[in-house]
XYZ file of C-alpha atoms in Angstrom:
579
model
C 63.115 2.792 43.987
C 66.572 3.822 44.503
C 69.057 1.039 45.700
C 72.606 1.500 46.799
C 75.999 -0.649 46.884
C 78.799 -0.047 48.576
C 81.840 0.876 45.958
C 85.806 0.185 46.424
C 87.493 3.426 46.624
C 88.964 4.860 43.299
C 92.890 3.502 42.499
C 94.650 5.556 40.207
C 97.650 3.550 39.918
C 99.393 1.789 37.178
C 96.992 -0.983 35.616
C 93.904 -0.242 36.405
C 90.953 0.017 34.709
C 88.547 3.214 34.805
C 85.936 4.902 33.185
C 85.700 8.502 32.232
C 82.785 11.031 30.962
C 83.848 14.226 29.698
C 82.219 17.268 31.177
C 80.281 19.752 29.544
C 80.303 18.039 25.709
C 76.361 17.014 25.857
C 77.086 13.075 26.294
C 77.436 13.089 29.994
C 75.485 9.694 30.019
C 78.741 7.947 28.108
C 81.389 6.546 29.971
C 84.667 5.694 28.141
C 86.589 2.730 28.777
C 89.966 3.517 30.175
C 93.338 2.302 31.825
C 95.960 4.357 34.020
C 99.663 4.139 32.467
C 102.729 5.036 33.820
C 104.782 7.047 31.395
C 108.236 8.904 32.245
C 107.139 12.801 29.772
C 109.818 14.186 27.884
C 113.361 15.814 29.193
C 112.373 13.645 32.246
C 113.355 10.287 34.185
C 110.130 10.416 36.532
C 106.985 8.683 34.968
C 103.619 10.308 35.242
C 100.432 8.821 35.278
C 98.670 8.894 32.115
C 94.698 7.673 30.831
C 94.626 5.455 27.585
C 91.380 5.512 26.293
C 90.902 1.723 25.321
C 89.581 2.993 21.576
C 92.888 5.010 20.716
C 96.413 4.277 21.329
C 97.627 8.009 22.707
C 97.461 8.453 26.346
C 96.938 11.743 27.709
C 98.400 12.761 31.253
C 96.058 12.536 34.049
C 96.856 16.125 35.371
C 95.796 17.522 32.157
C 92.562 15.642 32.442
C 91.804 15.859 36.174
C 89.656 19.238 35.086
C 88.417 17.745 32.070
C 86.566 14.699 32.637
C 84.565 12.502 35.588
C 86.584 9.418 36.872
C 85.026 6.500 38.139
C 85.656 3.198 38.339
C 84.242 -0.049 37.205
C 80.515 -1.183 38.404
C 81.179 -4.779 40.211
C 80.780 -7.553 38.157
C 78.066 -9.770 40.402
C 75.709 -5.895 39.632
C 76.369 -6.214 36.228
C 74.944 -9.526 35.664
C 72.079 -8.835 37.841
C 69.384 -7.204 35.476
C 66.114 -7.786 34.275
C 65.490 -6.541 31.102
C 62.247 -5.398 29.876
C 60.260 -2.571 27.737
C 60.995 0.603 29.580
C 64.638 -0.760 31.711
C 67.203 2.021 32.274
C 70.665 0.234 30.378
C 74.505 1.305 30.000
C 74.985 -0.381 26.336
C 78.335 -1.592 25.369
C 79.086 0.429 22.274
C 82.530 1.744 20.673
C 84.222 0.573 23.584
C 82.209 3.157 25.875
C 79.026 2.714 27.916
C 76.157 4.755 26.407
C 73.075 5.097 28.331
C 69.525 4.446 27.251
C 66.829 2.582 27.707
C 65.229 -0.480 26.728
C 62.221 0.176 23.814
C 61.421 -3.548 22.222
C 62.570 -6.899 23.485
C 63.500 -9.165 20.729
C 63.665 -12.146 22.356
C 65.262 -13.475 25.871
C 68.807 -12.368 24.468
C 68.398 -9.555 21.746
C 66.947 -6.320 22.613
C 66.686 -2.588 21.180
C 67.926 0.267 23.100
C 67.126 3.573 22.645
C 69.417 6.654 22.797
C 68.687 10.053 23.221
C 71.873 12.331 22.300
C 71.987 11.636 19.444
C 68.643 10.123 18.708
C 69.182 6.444 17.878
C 68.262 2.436 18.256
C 70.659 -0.092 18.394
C 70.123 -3.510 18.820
C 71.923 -5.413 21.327
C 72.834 -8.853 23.235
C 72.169 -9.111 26.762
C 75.816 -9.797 27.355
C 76.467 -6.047 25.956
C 73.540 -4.899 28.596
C 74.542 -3.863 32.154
C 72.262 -2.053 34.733
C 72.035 2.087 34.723
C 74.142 3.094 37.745
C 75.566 6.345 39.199
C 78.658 6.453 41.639
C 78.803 8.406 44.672
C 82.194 9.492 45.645
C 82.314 10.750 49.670
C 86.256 10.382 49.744
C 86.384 8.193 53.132
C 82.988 6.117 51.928
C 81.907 5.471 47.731
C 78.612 3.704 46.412
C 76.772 3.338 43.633
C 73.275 3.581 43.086
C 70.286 2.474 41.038
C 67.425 4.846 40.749
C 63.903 3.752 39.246
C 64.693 0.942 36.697
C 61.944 2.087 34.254
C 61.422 4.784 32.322
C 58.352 5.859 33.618
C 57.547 8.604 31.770
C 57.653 6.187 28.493
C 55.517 3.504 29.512
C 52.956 6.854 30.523
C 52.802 7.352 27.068
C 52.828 3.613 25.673
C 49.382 3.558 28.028
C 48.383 6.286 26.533
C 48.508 4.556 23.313
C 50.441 6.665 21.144
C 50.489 6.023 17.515
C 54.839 5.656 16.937
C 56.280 5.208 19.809
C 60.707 4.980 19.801
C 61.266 1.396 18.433
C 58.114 1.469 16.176
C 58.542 0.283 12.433
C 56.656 2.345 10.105
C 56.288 3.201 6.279
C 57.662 7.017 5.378
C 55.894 9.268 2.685
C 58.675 10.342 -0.060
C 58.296 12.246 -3.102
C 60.189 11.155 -5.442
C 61.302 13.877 -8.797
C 58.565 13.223 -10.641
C 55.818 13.830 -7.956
C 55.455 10.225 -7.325
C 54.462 9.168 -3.553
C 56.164 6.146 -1.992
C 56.057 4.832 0.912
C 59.995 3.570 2.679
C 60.380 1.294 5.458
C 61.213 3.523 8.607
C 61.877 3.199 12.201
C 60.787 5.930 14.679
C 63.494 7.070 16.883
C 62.170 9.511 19.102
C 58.456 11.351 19.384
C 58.437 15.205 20.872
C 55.774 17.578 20.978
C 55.966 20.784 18.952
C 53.512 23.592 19.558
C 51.098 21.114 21.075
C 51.577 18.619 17.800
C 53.243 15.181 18.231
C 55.840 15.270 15.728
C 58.464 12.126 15.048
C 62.138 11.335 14.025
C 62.710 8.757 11.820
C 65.101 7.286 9.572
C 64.260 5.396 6.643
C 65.432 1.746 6.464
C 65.596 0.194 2.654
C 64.700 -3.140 2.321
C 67.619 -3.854 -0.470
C 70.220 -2.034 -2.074
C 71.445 1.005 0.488
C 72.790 1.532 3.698
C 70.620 2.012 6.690
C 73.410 3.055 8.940
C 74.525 6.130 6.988
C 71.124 7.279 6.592
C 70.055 10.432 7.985
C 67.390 11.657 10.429
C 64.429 12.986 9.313
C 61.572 14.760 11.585
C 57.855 14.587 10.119
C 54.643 14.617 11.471
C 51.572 12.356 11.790
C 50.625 12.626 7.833
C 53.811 11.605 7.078
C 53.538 8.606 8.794
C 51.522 4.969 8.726
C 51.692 1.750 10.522
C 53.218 -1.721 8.131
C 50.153 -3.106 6.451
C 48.860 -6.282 7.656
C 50.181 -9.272 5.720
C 47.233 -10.719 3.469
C 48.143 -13.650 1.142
C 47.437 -13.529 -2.592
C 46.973 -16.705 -4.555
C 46.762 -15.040 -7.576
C 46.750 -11.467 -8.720
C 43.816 -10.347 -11.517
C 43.959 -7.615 -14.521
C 43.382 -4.870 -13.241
C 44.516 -5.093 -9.818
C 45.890 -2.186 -7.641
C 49.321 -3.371 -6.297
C 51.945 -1.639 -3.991
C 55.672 -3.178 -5.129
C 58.656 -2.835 -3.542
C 61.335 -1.401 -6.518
C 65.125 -0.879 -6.377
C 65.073 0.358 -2.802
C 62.966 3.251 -3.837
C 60.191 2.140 -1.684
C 56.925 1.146 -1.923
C 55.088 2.099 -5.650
C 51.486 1.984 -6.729
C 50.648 0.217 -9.883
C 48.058 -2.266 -11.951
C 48.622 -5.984 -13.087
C 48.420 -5.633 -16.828
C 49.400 -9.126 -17.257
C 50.492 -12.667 -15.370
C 52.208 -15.504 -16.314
C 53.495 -18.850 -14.820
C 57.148 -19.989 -13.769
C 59.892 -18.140 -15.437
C 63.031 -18.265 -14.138
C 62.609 -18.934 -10.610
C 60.828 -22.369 -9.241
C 56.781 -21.768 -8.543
C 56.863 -18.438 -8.910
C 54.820 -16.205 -10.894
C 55.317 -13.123 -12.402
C 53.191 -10.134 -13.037
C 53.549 -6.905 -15.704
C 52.686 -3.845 -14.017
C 51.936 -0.525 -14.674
C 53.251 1.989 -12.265
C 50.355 4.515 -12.340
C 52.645 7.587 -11.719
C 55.550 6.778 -14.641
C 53.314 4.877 -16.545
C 56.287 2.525 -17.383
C 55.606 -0.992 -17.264
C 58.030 -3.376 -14.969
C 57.823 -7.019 -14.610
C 57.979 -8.525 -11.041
C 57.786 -11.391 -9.567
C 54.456 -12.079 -7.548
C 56.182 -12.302 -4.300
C 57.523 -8.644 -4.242
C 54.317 -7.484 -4.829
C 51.256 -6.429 -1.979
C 47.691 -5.488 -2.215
C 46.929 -1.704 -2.239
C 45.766 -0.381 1.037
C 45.087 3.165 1.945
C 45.688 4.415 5.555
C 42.552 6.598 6.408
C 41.316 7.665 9.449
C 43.012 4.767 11.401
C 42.208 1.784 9.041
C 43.359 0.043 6.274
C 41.068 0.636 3.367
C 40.986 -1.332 0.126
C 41.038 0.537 -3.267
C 39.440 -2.250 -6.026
C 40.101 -2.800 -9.485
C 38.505 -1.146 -11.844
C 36.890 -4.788 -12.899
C 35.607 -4.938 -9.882
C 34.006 -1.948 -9.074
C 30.484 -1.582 -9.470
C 30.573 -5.557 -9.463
C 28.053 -5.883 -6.460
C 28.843 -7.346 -3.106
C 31.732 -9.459 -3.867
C 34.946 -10.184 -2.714
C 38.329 -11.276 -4.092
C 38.408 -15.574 -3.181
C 42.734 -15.216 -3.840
C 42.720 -13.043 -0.980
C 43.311 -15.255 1.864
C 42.928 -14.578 5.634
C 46.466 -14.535 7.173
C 45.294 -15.813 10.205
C 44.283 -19.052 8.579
C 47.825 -20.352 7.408
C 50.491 -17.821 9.121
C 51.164 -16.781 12.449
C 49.795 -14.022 13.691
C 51.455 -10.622 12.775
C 52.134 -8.651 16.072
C 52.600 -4.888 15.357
C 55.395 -3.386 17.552
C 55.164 -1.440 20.741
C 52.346 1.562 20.435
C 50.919 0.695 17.205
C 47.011 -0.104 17.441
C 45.883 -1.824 13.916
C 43.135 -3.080 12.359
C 42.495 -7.121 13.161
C 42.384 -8.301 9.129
C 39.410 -10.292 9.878
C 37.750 -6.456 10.499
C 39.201 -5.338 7.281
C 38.164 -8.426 4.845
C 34.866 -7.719 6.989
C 34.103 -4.409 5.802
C 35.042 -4.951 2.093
C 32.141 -8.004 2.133
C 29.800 -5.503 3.681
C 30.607 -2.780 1.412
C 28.505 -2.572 -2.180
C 30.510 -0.646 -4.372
C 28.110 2.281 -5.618
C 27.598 2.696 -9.642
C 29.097 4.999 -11.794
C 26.957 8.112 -13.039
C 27.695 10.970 -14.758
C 25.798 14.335 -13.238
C 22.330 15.000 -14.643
C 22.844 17.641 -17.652
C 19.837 20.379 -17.250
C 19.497 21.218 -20.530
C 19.529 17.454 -21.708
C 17.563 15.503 -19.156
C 16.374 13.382 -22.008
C 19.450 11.881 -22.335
C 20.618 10.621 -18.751
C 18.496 7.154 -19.537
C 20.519 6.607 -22.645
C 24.229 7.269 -21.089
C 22.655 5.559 -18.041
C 22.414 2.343 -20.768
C 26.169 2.843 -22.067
C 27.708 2.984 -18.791
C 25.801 -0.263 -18.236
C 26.958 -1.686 -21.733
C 30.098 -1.224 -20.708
C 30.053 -2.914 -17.317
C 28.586 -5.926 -18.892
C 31.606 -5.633 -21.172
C 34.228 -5.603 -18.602
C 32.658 -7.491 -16.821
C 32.631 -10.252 -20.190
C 36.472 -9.625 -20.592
C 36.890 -10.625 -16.527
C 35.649 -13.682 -17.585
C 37.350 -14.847 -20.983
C 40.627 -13.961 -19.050
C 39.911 -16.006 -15.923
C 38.584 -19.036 -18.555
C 41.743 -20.686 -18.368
C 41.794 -21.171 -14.465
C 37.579 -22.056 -14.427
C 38.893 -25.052 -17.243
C 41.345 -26.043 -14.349
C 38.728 -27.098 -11.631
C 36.369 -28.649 -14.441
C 35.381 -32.066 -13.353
C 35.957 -35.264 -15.502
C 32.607 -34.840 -16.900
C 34.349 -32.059 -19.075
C 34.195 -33.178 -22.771
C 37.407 -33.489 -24.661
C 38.507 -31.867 -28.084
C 38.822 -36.131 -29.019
C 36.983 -39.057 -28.742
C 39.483 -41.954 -26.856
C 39.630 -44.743 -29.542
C 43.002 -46.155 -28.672
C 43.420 -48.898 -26.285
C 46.631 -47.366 -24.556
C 43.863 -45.601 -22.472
C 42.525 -48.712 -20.457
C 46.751 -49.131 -19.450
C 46.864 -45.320 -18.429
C 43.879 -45.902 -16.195
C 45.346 -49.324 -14.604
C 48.651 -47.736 -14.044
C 49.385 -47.064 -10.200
C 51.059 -43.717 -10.689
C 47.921 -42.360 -12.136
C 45.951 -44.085 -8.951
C 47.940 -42.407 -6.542
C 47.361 -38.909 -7.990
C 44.136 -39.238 -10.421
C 44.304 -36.655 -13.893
C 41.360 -35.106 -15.278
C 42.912 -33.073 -17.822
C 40.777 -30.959 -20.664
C 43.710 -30.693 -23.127
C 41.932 -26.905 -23.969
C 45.283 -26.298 -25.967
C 45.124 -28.652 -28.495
C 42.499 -27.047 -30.153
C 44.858 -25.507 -32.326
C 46.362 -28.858 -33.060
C 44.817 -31.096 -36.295
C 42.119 -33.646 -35.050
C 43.654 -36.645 -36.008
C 46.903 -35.660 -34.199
C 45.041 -34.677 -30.464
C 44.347 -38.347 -29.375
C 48.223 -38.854 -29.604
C 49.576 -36.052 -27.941
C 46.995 -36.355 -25.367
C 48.699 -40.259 -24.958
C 52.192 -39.093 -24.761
C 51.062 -36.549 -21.969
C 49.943 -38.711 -19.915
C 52.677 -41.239 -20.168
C 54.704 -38.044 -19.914
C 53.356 -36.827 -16.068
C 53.750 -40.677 -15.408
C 57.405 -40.335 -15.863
C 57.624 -37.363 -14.534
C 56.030 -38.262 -11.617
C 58.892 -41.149 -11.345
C 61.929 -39.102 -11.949
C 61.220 -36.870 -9.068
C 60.722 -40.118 -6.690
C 64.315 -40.706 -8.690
C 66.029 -37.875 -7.714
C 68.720 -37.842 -4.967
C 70.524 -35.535 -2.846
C 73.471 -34.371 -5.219
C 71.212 -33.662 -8.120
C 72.037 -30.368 -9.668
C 69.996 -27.379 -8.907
C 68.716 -27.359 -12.919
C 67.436 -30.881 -12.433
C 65.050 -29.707 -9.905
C 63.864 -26.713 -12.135
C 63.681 -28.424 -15.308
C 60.946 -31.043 -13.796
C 59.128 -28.146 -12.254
C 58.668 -26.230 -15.658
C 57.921 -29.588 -17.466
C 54.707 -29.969 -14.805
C 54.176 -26.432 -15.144
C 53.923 -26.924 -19.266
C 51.860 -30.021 -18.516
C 49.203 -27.490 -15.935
C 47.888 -25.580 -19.097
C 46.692 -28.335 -20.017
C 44.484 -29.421 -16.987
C 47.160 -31.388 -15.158
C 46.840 -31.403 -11.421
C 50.785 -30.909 -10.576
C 50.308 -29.205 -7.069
C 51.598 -32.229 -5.107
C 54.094 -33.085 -7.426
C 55.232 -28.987 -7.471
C 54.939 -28.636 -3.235
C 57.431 -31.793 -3.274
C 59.587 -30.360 -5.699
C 59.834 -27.258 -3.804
C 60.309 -29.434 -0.510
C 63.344 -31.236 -2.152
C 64.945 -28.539 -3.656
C 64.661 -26.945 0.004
C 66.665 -29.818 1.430
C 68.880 -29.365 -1.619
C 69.586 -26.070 -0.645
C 70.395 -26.687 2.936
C 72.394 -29.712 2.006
C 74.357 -27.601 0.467
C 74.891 -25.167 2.819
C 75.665 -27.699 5.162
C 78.172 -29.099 3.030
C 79.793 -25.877 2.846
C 80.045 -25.989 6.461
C 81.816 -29.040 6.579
C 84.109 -28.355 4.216
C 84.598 -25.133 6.147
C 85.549 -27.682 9.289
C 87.411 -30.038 7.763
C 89.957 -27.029 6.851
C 89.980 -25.876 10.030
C 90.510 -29.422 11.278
C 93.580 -29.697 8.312
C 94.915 -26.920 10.137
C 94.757 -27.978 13.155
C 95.631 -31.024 13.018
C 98.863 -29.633 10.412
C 99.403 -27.413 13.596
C 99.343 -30.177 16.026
C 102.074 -32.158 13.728
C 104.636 -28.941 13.207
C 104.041 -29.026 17.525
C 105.305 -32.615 17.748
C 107.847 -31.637 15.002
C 109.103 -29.005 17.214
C 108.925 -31.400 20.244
C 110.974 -33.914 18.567
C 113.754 -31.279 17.211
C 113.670 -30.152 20.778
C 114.062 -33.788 22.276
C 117.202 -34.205 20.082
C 118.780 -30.602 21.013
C 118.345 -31.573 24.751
C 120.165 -35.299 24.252
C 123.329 -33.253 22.430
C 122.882 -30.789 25.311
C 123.187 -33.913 27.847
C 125.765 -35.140 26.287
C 127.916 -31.472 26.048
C 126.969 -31.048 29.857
C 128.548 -34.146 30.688
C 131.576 -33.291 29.135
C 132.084 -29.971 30.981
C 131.661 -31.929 34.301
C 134.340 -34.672 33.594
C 136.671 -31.479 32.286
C 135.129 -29.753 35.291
C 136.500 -33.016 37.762
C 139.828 -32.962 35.834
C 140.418 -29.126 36.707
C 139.776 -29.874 40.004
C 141.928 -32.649 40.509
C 144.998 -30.358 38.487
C 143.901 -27.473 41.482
C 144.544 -29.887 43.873
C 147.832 -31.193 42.630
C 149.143 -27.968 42.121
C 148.007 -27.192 45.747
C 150.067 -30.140 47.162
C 153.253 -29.466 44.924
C 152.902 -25.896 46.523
C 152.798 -26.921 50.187
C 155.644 -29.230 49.378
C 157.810 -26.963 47.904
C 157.191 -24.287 50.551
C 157.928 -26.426 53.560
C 160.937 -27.811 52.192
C 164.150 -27.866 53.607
C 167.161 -25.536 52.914
């Protein structure tokens, strides 16, 4: 619906402000901030009116650009702030001090947005302050307006109902080969979707979680293959042997790989680590369980799992570390255009789906011996399926009741204080002490004692700690509870309020930072303030000598008068006397 507004006529005197689009250079839809100078030109004493681009600091004379460029000048303010910004609203973006048309593709939230730009093809996220209303000015000499045409791209929100798979705006993963034939998949944003010869085809540029530049990345056009939609988040408790894994390496982009070992805390508080084996390289890297995700394959618009090779073959069962997202996160919502699979569908279809056995093809000439390989291949499931369980043995010890029976018998009476002691009430041990069993029988009652008295102090020195502790402090404790876990320890409350502490710690000390960051500016200030009075005073005392000179040039100033007048009278007197 097109609106107009009346328009002041254009001034093109001294002072004011303009905008100007140069004709005929492809970017029409940019308007450059300007200002009209006066400037006298050489071998001259007449000025001529010149345009300063507000970027640069040469002027160019306005003659010499009447031919050139479109001259317009600026929209009201009160039209400015009148917009309503939504997927699909026509925008003039404030960008390198020039006002580049586009439209609006994803709103971030009430005052962050991206805008998308055709010429070239780009997205740019912006404040609503740097947002004004798409408007074109009418010049009719005696009468000027300007006017806002359909606020919505229409012809883009045809094809968001049409459900597109990338739409402009759209964050996706890119297919890269790397040199040695390896396929990863990089973070991407699509920029723009075209058809070619009837095919929808896409440009993107790659966006690196770590390490590079996204801004100095080129464009890159691909089609559909190239392409797939993020993966839904899915929490892992714990990863397995033998698990396929995507991690995220060195800005290279998403790898495939298998867990070939785990292990507890290392460096980093509660956080475990994993050796993998990247399945193209075959090098083995150690992450950290947080960078890693579970292997999905895009096929035929779902997410498909790809199991283990523990797993396979292992009936209808499903992974219990793989936890519904929707049950402890938010809700993921996939940008504009992108239609994916709920996760509740997904983890669905994987309990559904029994995993067919492994055969190798009948041999003609040897029928007799399919039963026999039939009976190795099941040997050697039973095997793998044996080794899935002596490496998971460690975590089954961790949930055994107290019914479990120790590597000792509990002769000492230190036992009846352990159980009396209120620590221990408030969070109740079962440990199995598994690891002593390489430790001399006589020897395992003992330990087992200073253990427990151990976690009981443990547990008091983090009710001890206090807000300037150092970092270590925090890390040290968690590690000690993490040595006393192998050993059947329940530490997960006294871990999760660890980690909650060391949070606080963290902010503290960001907020410290702060202040210290005020009370400088404050010094400053306030050192500002005091060289103010300084001056203040000095100039106090300059105007009280001033006073004092002033008055003496009025009395000399009355005594020169009085002399004038003397010498006046002695005049008179002399001229009228006598002969």
């Amino acid at each position: 619906m097109e609106r107009q507004i009346p328009s002041e006529s254009l001034s093109l005197s001294e002072g004011c402000e303009i905008e100007i689009s140069y004709k005929n250079n492809g970017n029409e839809s940019i308007w450059y901030k300007a200002i009209i100078e006066a400037k006298p030109p050489k071998n001259s004493t007449f000025k001529e009116l010149c345009v300063r681009l507000l970027k640069e600091d040469v002027s160019t004379p306005l003659n010499e650009l009447r031919d050139k460029v479109l001259i317009r000048p600026i929209p009201p303010k009160n039209v400015q702030a009148c917009i309503d910004l939504e997927i699909g609203t026509f925008v003039d973006a404030d960008y390198k001090d020039a006002w580049w048309a586009g439209f609006v593709v994803k709103v971030i939230d009430d005052d962050k947005f991206w805008v998308y730009f055709d010429s070239p093809p780009d997205i740019i996220q912006f404040d609503r302050n740097h947002l004004r209303p798409h408007l074109e000015w009418v010049d009719e000499k005696i009468f000027s307006w300007w006017i806002t045409r359909s606020t919505r791209n229409s012809e883009f929100l045809k094809r968001l109902a049409e459900e597109p798979r990338f739409s402009p705006g759209t964050m996706v993963e890119l297919c890269s080969k790397r040199d040695e034939g390896e396929v990863v998949w990089v973070p991407a944003m699509v920029f723009k979707e075209f058809k070619e010869n009837d095919v929808y085809k896409y440009i993107v540029k790659d966006k690196p979680l770590i390490g590079r530049s996204y801004r100095t990345r080129p464009n890159k056009t691909v089609d559909l293959r190239s392409l797939r939609p993020i993966p839904p988040f899915i929490r892992v408790k714990e990863y397995q042997l033998e698990d396929y894994i995507e991690v995220y390496h060195d800005g290279i982009g998403w790898r495939q790989g298998r867990v070939m070992e785990t292990r507890g805390v290392m460096e980093s508080l509660s956080q475990r680590w994993c050796t993998l084996l990247i399945e193209a390289t075959k090098e083995q890297i150690t992450f950290k369980q947080s960078d890693l995700r579970p292997l999905r394959v895009w096929e035929d618009g779902l997410w498909k799992t790809r199991e283990s090779s523990l797993t396979q073959g292992s009936g209808d069962k499903t992974d219990d570390s793989v936890m519904n997202a929707n049950e402890s996160d938010p809700p993921v919502t996939p940008p504009p255009g992108i239609t994916t699979t709920p996760l509740k569908q997904i983890e669905a279809e994987s309990q559904r789906t029994t995993f067919p056995k492994k055969t190798l093809p009948r041999n003609e000439n040897s029928s007799g011996n399919d039963s026999t390989r039939e009976n190795e291949n099941s040997n050697r499931k039973r095997k793998r399926e044996g080794n899935l369980c002596s490496v998971s043995s460690v975590e089954e010890n961790k949930v055994k009741d107290t019914t479990t029976v120790l590597l000792f018998e509990k002769k000492l009476p230190i036992w009846k204080i352990l159980e009396s002691m209120e620590v221990l009430k408030a969070v109740p041990q079962s440990p199995h002490f598994s690891p002593l069993a390489e430790i001399r029988e006589d020897s395992r009652e003992m330990l087992a004692v200073g253990m427990m008295l151990t976690f009981s102090c443990l547990l008091d020195q983090v009710k001890a700690l206090q807000h300037d502790e150092t970092i270590s402090s925090f890390i040290n404790l968690s590690n000690s509870f993490t040595e006393l876990e192998t050993h059947g320890f329940n530490v997960q409350v006294a871990q999760l309020r660890i980690n909650k502490l060391l949070t606080l710690r963290g902010m503290q000390s960001k907020k410290l930072d702060e202040l210290k960051g005020v009370k400088k500016a404050t010094a400053e200030k306030e050192s500002v303030k005091a060289e103010n009075e300084r001056k203040i005073l000095e100039l106090q005392r300059l105007n009280k000598e001033m006073d004092k000179e002033i008055a003496q040039s009025i009395s000399s100033e009355a005594k020169i008068v009085q002399q004038l007048d003397d010498m006046k009278l002695e005049f008179h007197a002399t001229a009228s006397a006598p002969w």
